[in-house]
Amino acid sequence: REISPQARVTIYLLVTGSVFLLLSIMFGAPYYYYKYGRSDTKASISKNPNYELYTPDQWEIDKDSVTLNKLIGQGHFGQVYQGVIKLSDGTLKQCAVKIRTTHPTDLLQEASIMKQFQCYHVIQLYGICSRIRPPYVVMELMDNGDLKNYLYRHRQSELNPNGPTLTESGMIQLALDVADGMYYLSDQKFVHRDLAARNCLVNGNHTCKVGVFHNYYFIQ
């Protein structure tokens, strides 16, 4: 059966429209994503609360109340100094001062997390100097450093036969200290995500506390 001229025109228009629509989808979708999708992605990233500007609050202290003495630690996440802080009542207290010259906002975010914790086996925050560059984060001093090096120093060996050693009960107590700190954090719905001996600190009384909060998240 011969197709009428009107039918031929209709078929031609349908085929041409379909091809045009297909080409529009093939070439238009990538262009739309490039122009609009990328900007939406950037907007959603900028809203991440970890990158919000820090606002000083009741934890803010004056730089003149903090004295830096000597460097006691240095690494990827900044430098730590042994220092002294003058409290509001005029008394002086030994402290540790953490400073980070690169990405200081990361350090301030870590300090903001520490404000929420009140547990004997979690490192305690004393104050923040956020109005200076680089900012200071002042916390309790842990004289014996991180747990990893503490355990190395107390490991008996042929090279150090008369060095200090840990008893079995002493090692168990260190484990209990960390367990208590982590139990508190989990009760606060806080996930540390980087619990390791290098991120636990030991004070002058050989008490171990959980610290270094840079890779965390909260469970809602």
JSON list of C-alpha atoms in Angstrom, two decimals:
[
{"chain": "A", "resi": 1, "resn": "ARG", "atom": "CA", "xyz": [0.00, 0.00, 0.00]},
{"chain": "A", "resi": 2, "resn": "GLU", "atom": "CA", "xyz": [1.42, 3.36, -1.01]},
{"chain": "A", "resi": 3, "resn": "ILE", "atom": "CA", "xyz": [1.98, 5.92, 1.78]},
{"chain": "A", "resi": 4, "resn": "SER", "atom": "CA", "xyz": [0.20, 9.20, 1.28]},
{"chain": "A", "resi": 5, "resn": "PRO", "atom": "CA", "xyz": [2.19, 12.48, 1.13]},
{"chain": "A", "resi": 6, "resn": "GLN", "atom": "CA", "xyz": [0.61, 13.61, 4.43]},
{"chain": "A", "resi": 7, "resn": "ALA", "atom": "CA", "xyz": [1.75, 10.39, 6.17]},
{"chain": "A", "resi": 8, "resn": "ARG", "atom": "CA", "xyz": [5.25, 10.81, 4.76]},
{"chain": "A", "resi": 9, "resn": "VAL", "atom": "CA", "xyz": [5.44, 14.31, 6.27]},
{"chain": "A", "resi": 10, "resn": "THR", "atom": "CA", "xyz": [4.17, 13.04, 9.63]},
{"chain": "A", "resi": 11, "resn": "ILE", "atom": "CA", "xyz": [6.74, 10.21, 9.72]},
{"chain": "A", "resi": 12, "resn": "TYR", "atom": "CA", "xyz": [9.52, 12.58, 8.70]},
{"chain": "A", "resi": 13, "resn": "LEU", "atom": "CA", "xyz": [8.61, 15.01, 11.49]},
{"chain": "A", "resi": 14, "resn": "LEU", "atom": "CA", "xyz": [8.45, 12.22, 14.10]},
{"chain": "A", "resi": 15, "resn": "VAL", "atom": "CA", "xyz": [11.82, 10.77, 13.10]},
{"chain": "A", "resi": 16, "resn": "THR", "atom": "CA", "xyz": [13.45, 14.19, 12.91]},
{"chain": "A", "resi": 17, "resn": "GLY", "atom": "CA", "xyz": [12.02, 15.18, 16.33]},
{"chain": "A", "resi": 18, "resn": "SER", "atom": "CA", "xyz": [13.18, 11.91, 17.91]},
{"chain": "A", "resi": 19, "resn": "VAL", "atom": "CA", "xyz": [16.71, 12.32, 16.56]},
{"chain": "A", "resi": 20, "resn": "PHE", "atom": "CA", "xyz": [16.82, 15.94, 17.76]},
{"chain": "A", "resi": 21, "resn": "LEU", "atom": "CA", "xyz": [15.61, 14.94, 21.22]},
{"chain": "A", "resi": 22, "resn": "LEU", "atom": "CA", "xyz": [18.20, 12.15, 21.45]},
{"chain": "A", "resi": 23, "resn": "LEU", "atom": "CA", "xyz": [21.02, 14.47, 20.41]},
{"chain": "A", "resi": 24, "resn": "SER", "atom": "CA", "xyz": [19.82, 17.09, 22.90]},
{"chain": "A", "resi": 25, "resn": "ILE", "atom": "CA", "xyz": [20.00, 14.55, 25.74]},
{"chain": "A", "resi": 26, "resn": "MET", "atom": "CA", "xyz": [23.40, 13.24, 24.67]},
{"chain": "A", "resi": 27, "resn": "PHE", "atom": "CA", "xyz": [25.07, 16.65, 24.42]},
{"chain": "A", "resi": 28, "resn": "GLY", "atom": "CA", "xyz": [22.90, 18.75, 26.69]},
{"chain": "A", "resi": 29, "resn": "ALA", "atom": "CA", "xyz": [23.13, 16.61, 29.84]},
{"chain": "A", "resi": 30, "resn": "PRO", "atom": "CA", "xyz": [26.95, 16.87, 30.18]},
{"chain": "A", "resi": 31, "resn": "TYR", "atom": "CA", "xyz": [26.77, 20.62, 29.57]},
{"chain": "A", "resi": 32, "resn": "TYR", "atom": "CA", "xyz": [24.07, 21.05, 32.20]},
{"chain": "A", "resi": 33, "resn": "TYR", "atom": "CA", "xyz": [26.06, 19.02, 34.73]},
{"chain": "A", "resi": 34, "resn": "TYR", "atom": "CA", "xyz": [29.24, 20.97, 34.01]},
{"chain": "A", "resi": 35, "resn": "LYS", "atom": "CA", "xyz": [27.51, 24.34, 34.37]},
{"chain": "A", "resi": 36, "resn": "TYR", "atom": "CA", "xyz": [25.07, 23.67, 37.22]},
{"chain": "A", "resi": 37, "resn": "GLY", "atom": "CA", "xyz": [25.92, 20.33, 38.83]},
{"chain": "A", "resi": 38, "resn": "ARG", "atom": "CA", "xyz": [29.48, 21.35, 39.74]},
{"chain": "A", "resi": 39, "resn": "SER", "atom": "CA", "xyz": [28.32, 24.55, 41.42]},
{"chain": "A", "resi": 40, "resn": "ASP", "atom": "CA", "xyz": [25.72, 22.60, 43.42]},
{"chain": "A", "resi": 41, "resn": "THR", "atom": "CA", "xyz": [28.46, 20.23, 44.55]},
{"chain": "A", "resi": 42, "resn": "LYS", "atom": "CA", "xyz": [30.66, 23.12, 45.66]},
{"chain": "A", "resi": 43, "resn": "ALA", "atom": "CA", "xyz": [27.76, 24.68, 47.53]},
{"chain": "A", "resi": 44, "resn": "SER", "atom": "CA", "xyz": [27.04, 21.45, 49.39]},
{"chain": "A", "resi": 45, "resn": "ILE", "atom": "CA", "xyz": [30.70, 21.04, 50.33]},
{"chain": "A", "resi": 46, "resn": "SER", "atom": "CA", "xyz": [30.96, 24.57, 51.70]},
{"chain": "A", "resi": 47, "resn": "LYS", "atom": "CA", "xyz": [28.09, 23.81, 54.08]},
{"chain": "A", "resi": 48, "resn": "ASN", "atom": "CA", "xyz": [30.10, 21.09, 55.82]},
{"chain": "A", "resi": 49, "resn": "PRO", "atom": "CA", "xyz": [30.10, 22.14, 59.54]},
{"chain": "A", "resi": 50, "resn": "ASN", "atom": "CA", "xyz": [33.76, 21.16, 59.87]},
{"chain": "A", "resi": 51, "resn": "TYR", "atom": "CA", "xyz": [34.65, 24.21, 57.73]},
{"chain": "A", "resi": 52, "resn": "GLU", "atom": "CA", "xyz": [32.49, 26.80, 59.47]},
{"chain": "A", "resi": 53, "resn": "LEU", "atom": "CA", "xyz": [34.27, 29.84, 60.86]},
{"chain": "A", "resi": 54, "resn": "TYR", "atom": "CA", "xyz": [35.21, 29.63, 64.53]},
{"chain": "A", "resi": 55, "resn": "THR", "atom": "CA", "xyz": [33.40, 32.03, 66.86]},
{"chain": "A", "resi": 56, "resn": "PRO", "atom": "CA", "xyz": [35.10, 32.97, 70.19]},
{"chain": "A", "resi": 57, "resn": "ASP", "atom": "CA", "xyz": [33.09, 32.13, 73.31]},
{"chain": "A", "resi": 58, "resn": "GLN", "atom": "CA", "xyz": [33.58, 31.69, 77.06]},
{"chain": "A", "resi": 59, "resn": "TRP", "atom": "CA", "xyz": [36.61, 29.47, 76.40]},
{"chain": "A", "resi": 60, "resn": "GLU", "atom": "CA", "xyz": [38.53, 32.40, 74.90]},
{"chain": "A", "resi": 61, "resn": "ILE", "atom": "CA", "xyz": [41.59, 33.46, 76.92]},
{"chain": "A", "resi": 62, "resn": "ASP", "atom": "CA", "xyz": [44.11, 36.25, 76.50]},
{"chain": "A", "resi": 63, "resn": "LYS", "atom": "CA", "xyz": [47.46, 35.39, 74.95]},
{"chain": "A", "resi": 64, "resn": "ASP", "atom": "CA", "xyz": [49.23, 37.28, 77.74]},
{"chain": "A", "resi": 65, "resn": "SER", "atom": "CA", "xyz": [47.93, 34.70, 80.23]},
{"chain": "A", "resi": 66, "resn": "VAL", "atom": "CA", "xyz": [49.89, 31.93, 78.48]},
{"chain": "A", "resi": 67, "resn": "THR", "atom": "CA", "xyz": [53.67, 31.49, 78.56]},
{"chain": "A", "resi": 68, "resn": "LEU", "atom": "CA", "xyz": [55.41, 29.11, 76.17]},
{"chain": "A", "resi": 69, "resn": "ASN", "atom": "CA", "xyz": [58.51, 27.40, 77.54]},
{"chain": "A", "resi": 70, "resn": "LYS", "atom": "CA", "xyz": [59.86, 24.58, 75.41]},
{"chain": "A", "resi": 71, "resn": "LEU", "atom": "CA", "xyz": [58.83, 22.51, 72.42]},
{"chain": "A", "resi": 72, "resn": "ILE", "atom": "CA", "xyz": [57.87, 19.00, 73.53]},
{"chain": "A", "resi": 73, "resn": "GLY", "atom": "CA", "xyz": [56.24, 17.60, 70.40]},
{"chain": "A", "resi": 74, "resn": "GLN", "atom": "CA", "xyz": [55.98, 18.19, 66.69]},
{"chain": "A", "resi": 75, "resn": "GLY", "atom": "CA", "xyz": [54.27, 16.44, 63.81]},
{"chain": "A", "resi": 76, "resn": "HIS", "atom": "CA", "xyz": [51.82, 16.64, 60.95]},
{"chain": "A", "resi": 77, "resn": "PHE", "atom": "CA", "xyz": [49.13, 18.11, 63.20]},
{"chain": "A", "resi": 78, "resn": "GLY", "atom": "CA", "xyz": [51.23, 20.95, 64.59]},
{"chain": "A", "resi": 79, "resn": "GLN", "atom": "CA", "xyz": [53.59, 21.71, 67.46]},
{"chain": "A", "resi": 80, "resn": "VAL", "atom": "CA", "xyz": [53.05, 21.22, 71.19]},
{"chain": "A", "resi": 81, "resn": "TYR", "atom": "CA", "xyz": [54.80, 23.39, 73.80]},
{"chain": "A", "resi": 82, "resn": "GLN", "atom": "CA", "xyz": [55.13, 22.95, 77.52]},
{"chain": "A", "resi": 83, "resn": "GLY", "atom": "CA", "xyz": [53.91, 26.15, 79.12]},
{"chain": "A", "resi": 84, "resn": "VAL", "atom": "CA", "xyz": [52.18, 27.89, 81.99]},
{"chain": "A", "resi": 85, "resn": "ILE", "atom": "CA", "xyz": [48.71, 29.41, 82.09]},
{"chain": "A", "resi": 86, "resn": "LYS", "atom": "CA", "xyz": [47.58, 32.06, 84.54]},
{"chain": "A", "resi": 87, "resn": "LEU", "atom": "CA", "xyz": [44.08, 31.16, 85.70]},
{"chain": "A", "resi": 88, "resn": "SER", "atom": "CA", "xyz": [41.31, 33.63, 86.45]},
{"chain": "A", "resi": 89, "resn": "ASP", "atom": "CA", "xyz": [42.07, 33.44, 90.18]},
{"chain": "A", "resi": 90, "resn": "GLY", "atom": "CA", "xyz": [45.72, 34.37, 89.56]},
{"chain": "A", "resi": 91, "resn": "THR", "atom": "CA", "xyz": [47.21, 30.93, 90.17]},
{"chain": "A", "resi": 92, "resn": "LEU", "atom": "CA", "xyz": [49.70, 29.44, 87.71]},
{"chain": "A", "resi": 93, "resn": "LYS", "atom": "CA", "xyz": [49.20, 26.00, 86.21]},
{"chain": "A", "resi": 94, "resn": "GLN", "atom": "CA", "xyz": [51.39, 23.83, 84.02]},
{"chain": "A", "resi": 95, "resn": "CYS", "atom": "CA", "xyz": [49.84, 23.24, 80.62]},
{"chain": "A", "resi": 96, "resn": "ALA", "atom": "CA", "xyz": [50.41, 22.10, 77.06]},
{"chain": "A", "resi": 97, "resn": "VAL", "atom": "CA", "xyz": [49.90, 24.56, 74.20]},
{"chain": "A", "resi": 98, "resn": "LYS", "atom": "CA", "xyz": [49.11, 23.21, 70.76]},
{"chain": "A", "resi": 99, "resn": "ILE", "atom": "CA", "xyz": [49.85, 25.41, 67.74]},
{"chain": "A", "resi": 100, "resn": "ARG", "atom": "CA", "xyz": [49.24, 24.80, 64.08]},
{"chain": "A", "resi": 101, "resn": "THR", "atom": "CA", "xyz": [50.51, 27.26, 61.48]},
{"chain": "A", "resi": 102, "resn": "THR", "atom": "CA", "xyz": [48.95, 25.44, 58.51]},
{"chain": "A", "resi": 103, "resn": "HIS", "atom": "CA", "xyz": [45.17, 24.91, 58.45]},
{"chain": "A", "resi": 104, "resn": "PRO", "atom": "CA", "xyz": [44.64, 26.51, 61.89]},
{"chain": "A", "resi": 105, "resn": "THR", "atom": "CA", "xyz": [40.86, 26.16, 61.53]},
{"chain": "A", "resi": 106, "resn": "ASP", "atom": "CA", "xyz": [41.29, 22.38, 61.84]},
{"chain": "A", "resi": 107, "resn": "LEU", "atom": "CA", "xyz": [42.93, 22.92, 65.23]},
{"chain": "A", "resi": 108, "resn": "LEU", "atom": "CA", "xyz": [40.11, 25.23, 66.35]},
{"chain": "A", "resi": 109, "resn": "GLN", "atom": "CA", "xyz": [37.53, 22.66, 65.30]},
{"chain": "A", "resi": 110, "resn": "GLU", "atom": "CA", "xyz": [39.35, 20.03, 67.36]},
{"chain": "A", "resi": 111, "resn": "ALA", "atom": "CA", "xyz": [39.33, 22.38, 70.34]},
{"chain": "A", "resi": 112, "resn": "SER", "atom": "CA", "xyz": [35.60, 22.98, 69.86]},
{"chain": "A", "resi": 113, "resn": "ILE", "atom": "CA", "xyz": [35.03, 19.24, 70.21]},
{"chain": "A", "resi": 114, "resn": "MET", "atom": "CA", "xyz": [37.08, 19.13, 73.41]},
{"chain": "A", "resi": 115, "resn": "LYS", "atom": "CA", "xyz": [34.80, 21.73, 75.03]},
{"chain": "A", "resi": 116, "resn": "GLN", "atom": "CA", "xyz": [32.10, 19.09, 75.29]},
{"chain": "A", "resi": 117, "resn": "PHE", "atom": "CA", "xyz": [34.09, 16.52, 77.25]},
{"chain": "A", "resi": 118, "resn": "GLN", "atom": "CA", "xyz": [34.35, 16.32, 81.03]},
{"chain": "A", "resi": 119, "resn": "CYS", "atom": "CA", "xyz": [35.97, 12.99, 81.85]},
{"chain": "A", "resi": 120, "resn": "TYR", "atom": "CA", "xyz": [39.09, 12.27, 83.88]},
{"chain": "A", "resi": 121, "resn": "HIS", "atom": "CA", "xyz": [40.41, 9.90, 81.21]},
{"chain": "A", "resi": 122, "resn": "VAL", "atom": "CA", "xyz": [39.90, 12.32, 78.30]},
{"chain": "A", "resi": 123, "resn": "ILE", "atom": "CA", "xyz": [42.33, 15.23, 77.72]},
{"chain": "A", "resi": 124, "resn": "GLN", "atom": "CA", "xyz": [40.90, 18.40, 79.27]},
{"chain": "A", "resi": 125, "resn": "LEU", "atom": "CA", "xyz": [40.78, 21.75, 77.52]},
{"chain": "A", "resi": 126, "resn": "TYR", "atom": "CA", "xyz": [41.85, 24.86, 79.50]},
{"chain": "A", "resi": 127, "resn": "GLY", "atom": "CA", "xyz": [41.24, 27.59, 76.94]},
{"chain": "A", "resi": 128, "resn": "ILE", "atom": "CA", "xyz": [41.68, 28.92, 73.40]},
{"chain": "A", "resi": 129, "resn": "CYS", "atom": "CA", "xyz": [43.47, 31.96, 71.98]},
{"chain": "A", "resi": 130, "resn": "SER", "atom": "CA", "xyz": [41.67, 32.25, 68.65]},
{"chain": "A", "resi": 131, "resn": "ARG", "atom": "CA", "xyz": [42.23, 35.97, 67.96]},
{"chain": "A", "resi": 132, "resn": "ILE", "atom": "CA", "xyz": [45.94, 35.51, 67.22]},
{"chain": "A", "resi": 133, "resn": "ARG", "atom": "CA", "xyz": [47.71, 33.84, 64.32]},
{"chain": "A", "resi": 134, "resn": "PRO", "atom": "CA", "xyz": [48.56, 31.10, 64.72]},
{"chain": "A", "resi": 135, "resn": "PRO", "atom": "CA", "xyz": [45.94, 30.36, 67.40]},
{"chain": "A", "resi": 136, "resn": "TYR", "atom": "CA", "xyz": [46.74, 28.60, 70.68]},
{"chain": "A", "resi": 137, "resn": "VAL", "atom": "CA", "xyz": [44.83, 25.65, 72.11]},
{"chain": "A", "resi": 138, "resn": "VAL", "atom": "CA", "xyz": [45.69, 25.26, 75.79]},
{"chain": "A", "resi": 139, "resn": "MET", "atom": "CA", "xyz": [45.11, 21.91, 77.49]},
{"chain": "A", "resi": 140, "resn": "GLU", "atom": "CA", "xyz": [46.33, 19.83, 80.38]},
{"chain": "A", "resi": 141, "resn": "LEU", "atom": "CA", "xyz": [49.99, 18.82, 80.33]},
{"chain": "A", "resi": 142, "resn": "MET", "atom": "CA", "xyz": [50.75, 15.12, 79.92]},
{"chain": "A", "resi": 143, "resn": "ASP", "atom": "CA", "xyz": [54.33, 14.89, 81.16]},
{"chain": "A", "resi": 144, "resn": "ASN", "atom": "CA", "xyz": [55.06, 11.37, 79.93]},
{"chain": "A", "resi": 145, "resn": "GLY", "atom": "CA", "xyz": [54.02, 11.99, 76.32]},
{"chain": "A", "resi": 146, "resn": "ASP", "atom": "CA", "xyz": [52.11, 9.62, 74.10]},
{"chain": "A", "resi": 147, "resn": "LEU", "atom": "CA", "xyz": [51.39, 6.05, 75.13]},
{"chain": "A", "resi": 148, "resn": "LYS", "atom": "CA", "xyz": [53.32, 4.52, 72.22]},
{"chain": "A", "resi": 149, "resn": "ASN", "atom": "CA", "xyz": [56.66, 6.04, 73.23]},
{"chain": "A", "resi": 150, "resn": "TYR", "atom": "CA", "xyz": [55.84, 5.56, 76.91]},
{"chain": "A", "resi": 151, "resn": "LEU", "atom": "CA", "xyz": [55.54, 1.82, 76.35]},
{"chain": "A", "resi": 152, "resn": "TYR", "atom": "CA", "xyz": [58.79, 1.75, 74.35]},
{"chain": "A", "resi": 153, "resn": "ARG", "atom": "CA", "xyz": [60.64, 3.54, 77.15]},
{"chain": "A", "resi": 154, "resn": "HIS", "atom": "CA", "xyz": [59.35, 1.06, 79.71]},
{"chain": "A", "resi": 155, "resn": "ARG", "atom": "CA", "xyz": [60.13, -2.03, 77.68]},
{"chain": "A", "resi": 156, "resn": "GLN", "atom": "CA", "xyz": [62.96, -4.04, 79.17]},
{"chain": "A", "resi": 157, "resn": "SER", "atom": "CA", "xyz": [65.66, -4.99, 76.70]},
{"chain": "A", "resi": 158, "resn": "GLU", "atom": "CA", "xyz": [69.31, -5.96, 76.52]},
{"chain": "A", "resi": 159, "resn": "LEU", "atom": "CA", "xyz": [70.14, -2.38, 75.59]},
{"chain": "A", "resi": 160, "resn": "ASN", "atom": "CA", "xyz": [68.26, -1.03, 78.59]},
{"chain": "A", "resi": 161, "resn": "PRO", "atom": "CA", "xyz": [68.38, -3.74, 81.30]},
{"chain": "A", "resi": 162, "resn": "ASN", "atom": "CA", "xyz": [68.12, -1.29, 84.21]},
{"chain": "A", "resi": 163, "resn": "GLY", "atom": "CA", "xyz": [65.52, 0.98, 82.65]},
{"chain": "A", "resi": 164, "resn": "PRO", "atom": "CA", "xyz": [62.02, 1.49, 84.05]},
{"chain": "A", "resi": 165, "resn": "THR", "atom": "CA", "xyz": [59.63, -1.36, 83.38]},
{"chain": "A", "resi": 166, "resn": "LEU", "atom": "CA", "xyz": [55.88, -1.76, 83.58]},
{"chain": "A", "resi": 167, "resn": "THR", "atom": "CA", "xyz": [54.32, -4.39, 85.76]},
{"chain": "A", "resi": 168, "resn": "GLU", "atom": "CA", "xyz": [51.42, -6.47, 84.53]},
{"chain": "A", "resi": 169, "resn": "SER", "atom": "CA", "xyz": [49.05, -4.57, 86.81]},
{"chain": "A", "resi": 170, "resn": "GLY", "atom": "CA", "xyz": [50.45, -1.28, 85.49]},
{"chain": "A", "resi": 171, "resn": "MET", "atom": "CA", "xyz": [49.75, -2.26, 81.88]},
{"chain": "A", "resi": 172, "resn": "ILE", "atom": "CA", "xyz": [46.26, -3.39, 82.82]},
{"chain": "A", "resi": 173, "resn": "GLN", "atom": "CA", "xyz": [45.63, -0.04, 84.51]},
{"chain": "A", "resi": 174, "resn": "LEU", "atom": "CA", "xyz": [46.67, 1.84, 81.35]},
{"chain": "A", "resi": 175, "resn": "ALA", "atom": "CA", "xyz": [44.23, -0.27, 79.35]},
{"chain": "A", "resi": 176, "resn": "LEU", "atom": "CA", "xyz": [41.47, 0.41, 81.86]},
{"chain": "A", "resi": 177, "resn": "ASP", "atom": "CA", "xyz": [42.17, 4.17, 81.66]},
{"chain": "A", "resi": 178, "resn": "VAL", "atom": "CA", "xyz": [41.76, 4.15, 77.89]},
{"chain": "A", "resi": 179, "resn": "ALA", "atom": "CA", "xyz": [38.69, 1.92, 78.09]},
{"chain": "A", "resi": 180, "resn": "ASP", "atom": "CA", "xyz": [37.05, 4.31, 80.57]},
{"chain": "A", "resi": 181, "resn": "GLY", "atom": "CA", "xyz": [37.77, 7.31, 78.32]},
{"chain": "A", "resi": 182, "resn": "MET", "atom": "CA", "xyz": [36.39, 5.53, 75.26]},
{"chain": "A", "resi": 183, "resn": "TYR", "atom": "CA", "xyz": [33.30, 4.40, 77.16]},
{"chain": "A", "resi": 184, "resn": "TYR", "atom": "CA", "xyz": [32.61, 8.02, 78.07]},
{"chain": "A", "resi": 185, "resn": "LEU", "atom": "CA", "xyz": [33.07, 9.15, 74.46]},
{"chain": "A", "resi": 186, "resn": "SER", "atom": "CA", "xyz": [30.74, 6.44, 73.16]},
{"chain": "A", "resi": 187, "resn": "ASP", "atom": "CA", "xyz": [28.17, 7.43, 75.77]},
{"chain": "A", "resi": 188, "resn": "GLN", "atom": "CA", "xyz": [28.38, 10.95, 74.31]},
{"chain": "A", "resi": 189, "resn": "LYS", "atom": "CA", "xyz": [27.69, 9.39, 70.87]},
{"chain": "A", "resi": 190, "resn": "PHE", "atom": "CA", "xyz": [31.18, 10.39, 69.76]},
{"chain": "A", "resi": 191, "resn": "VAL", "atom": "CA", "xyz": [33.22, 8.15, 67.42]},
{"chain": "A", "resi": 192, "resn": "HIS", "atom": "CA", "xyz": [36.96, 8.79, 67.69]},
{"chain": "A", "resi": 193, "resn": "ARG", "atom": "CA", "xyz": [37.92, 6.90, 64.49]},
{"chain": "A", "resi": 194, "resn": "ASP", "atom": "CA", "xyz": [41.67, 7.04, 65.22]},
{"chain": "A", "resi": 195, "resn": "LEU", "atom": "CA", "xyz": [42.22, 5.36, 68.56]},
{"chain": "A", "resi": 196, "resn": "ALA", "atom": "CA", "xyz": [45.90, 4.38, 68.72]},
{"chain": "A", "resi": 197, "resn": "ALA", "atom": "CA", "xyz": [48.70, 4.43, 71.28]},
{"chain": "A", "resi": 198, "resn": "ARG", "atom": "CA", "xyz": [50.13, 7.54, 69.61]},
{"chain": "A", "resi": 199, "resn": "ASN", "atom": "CA", "xyz": [46.84, 9.38, 70.27]},
{"chain": "A", "resi": 200, "resn": "CYS", "atom": "CA", "xyz": [46.67, 8.52, 73.97]},
{"chain": "A", "resi": 201, "resn": "LEU", "atom": "CA", "xyz": [48.75, 10.52, 76.44]},
{"chain": "A", "resi": 202, "resn": "VAL", "atom": "CA", "xyz": [50.25, 9.71, 79.84]},
{"chain": "A", "resi": 203, "resn": "ASN", "atom": "CA", "xyz": [50.59, 12.25, 82.66]},
{"chain": "A", "resi": 204, "resn": "GLY", "atom": "CA", "xyz": [53.11, 12.49, 85.48]},
{"chain": "A", "resi": 205, "resn": "ASN", "atom": "CA", "xyz": [51.06, 10.11, 87.64]},
{"chain": "A", "resi": 206, "resn": "HIS", "atom": "CA", "xyz": [51.17, 7.47, 84.89]},
{"chain": "A", "resi": 207, "resn": "THR", "atom": "CA", "xyz": [47.47, 7.94, 84.13]},
{"chain": "A", "resi": 208, "resn": "CYS", "atom": "CA", "xyz": [46.53, 7.48, 80.49]},
{"chain": "A", "resi": 209, "resn": "LYS", "atom": "CA", "xyz": [43.98, 9.69, 78.72]},
{"chain": "A", "resi": 210, "resn": "VAL", "atom": "CA", "xyz": [42.41, 9.71, 75.26]},
{"chain": "A", "resi": 211, "resn": "GLY", "atom": "CA", "xyz": [43.26, 12.69, 73.07]},
{"chain": "A", "resi": 212, "resn": "VAL", "atom": "CA", "xyz": [43.80, 13.98, 69.50]},
{"chain": "A", "resi": 213, "resn": "PHE", "atom": "CA", "xyz": [40.33, 14.56, 68.05]},
{"chain": "A", "resi": 214, "resn": "HIS", "atom": "CA", "xyz": [40.87, 15.32, 64.36]},
{"chain": "A", "resi": 215, "resn": "ASN", "atom": "CA", "xyz": [39.14, 12.41, 62.61]},
{"chain": "A", "resi": 216, "resn": "TYR", "atom": "CA", "xyz": [35.86, 12.18, 64.48]},
{"chain": "A", "resi": 217, "resn": "TYR", "atom": "CA", "xyz": [32.13, 12.13, 63.86]},
{"chain": "A", "resi": 218, "resn": "PHE", "atom": "CA", "xyz": [29.02, 12.14, 66.03]},
{"chain": "A", "resi": 219, "resn": "ILE", "atom": "CA", "xyz": [26.21, 9.60, 65.86]},
{"chain": "A", "resi": 220, "resn": "GLN", "atom": "CA", "xyz": [22.87, 11.35, 65.66]}
]
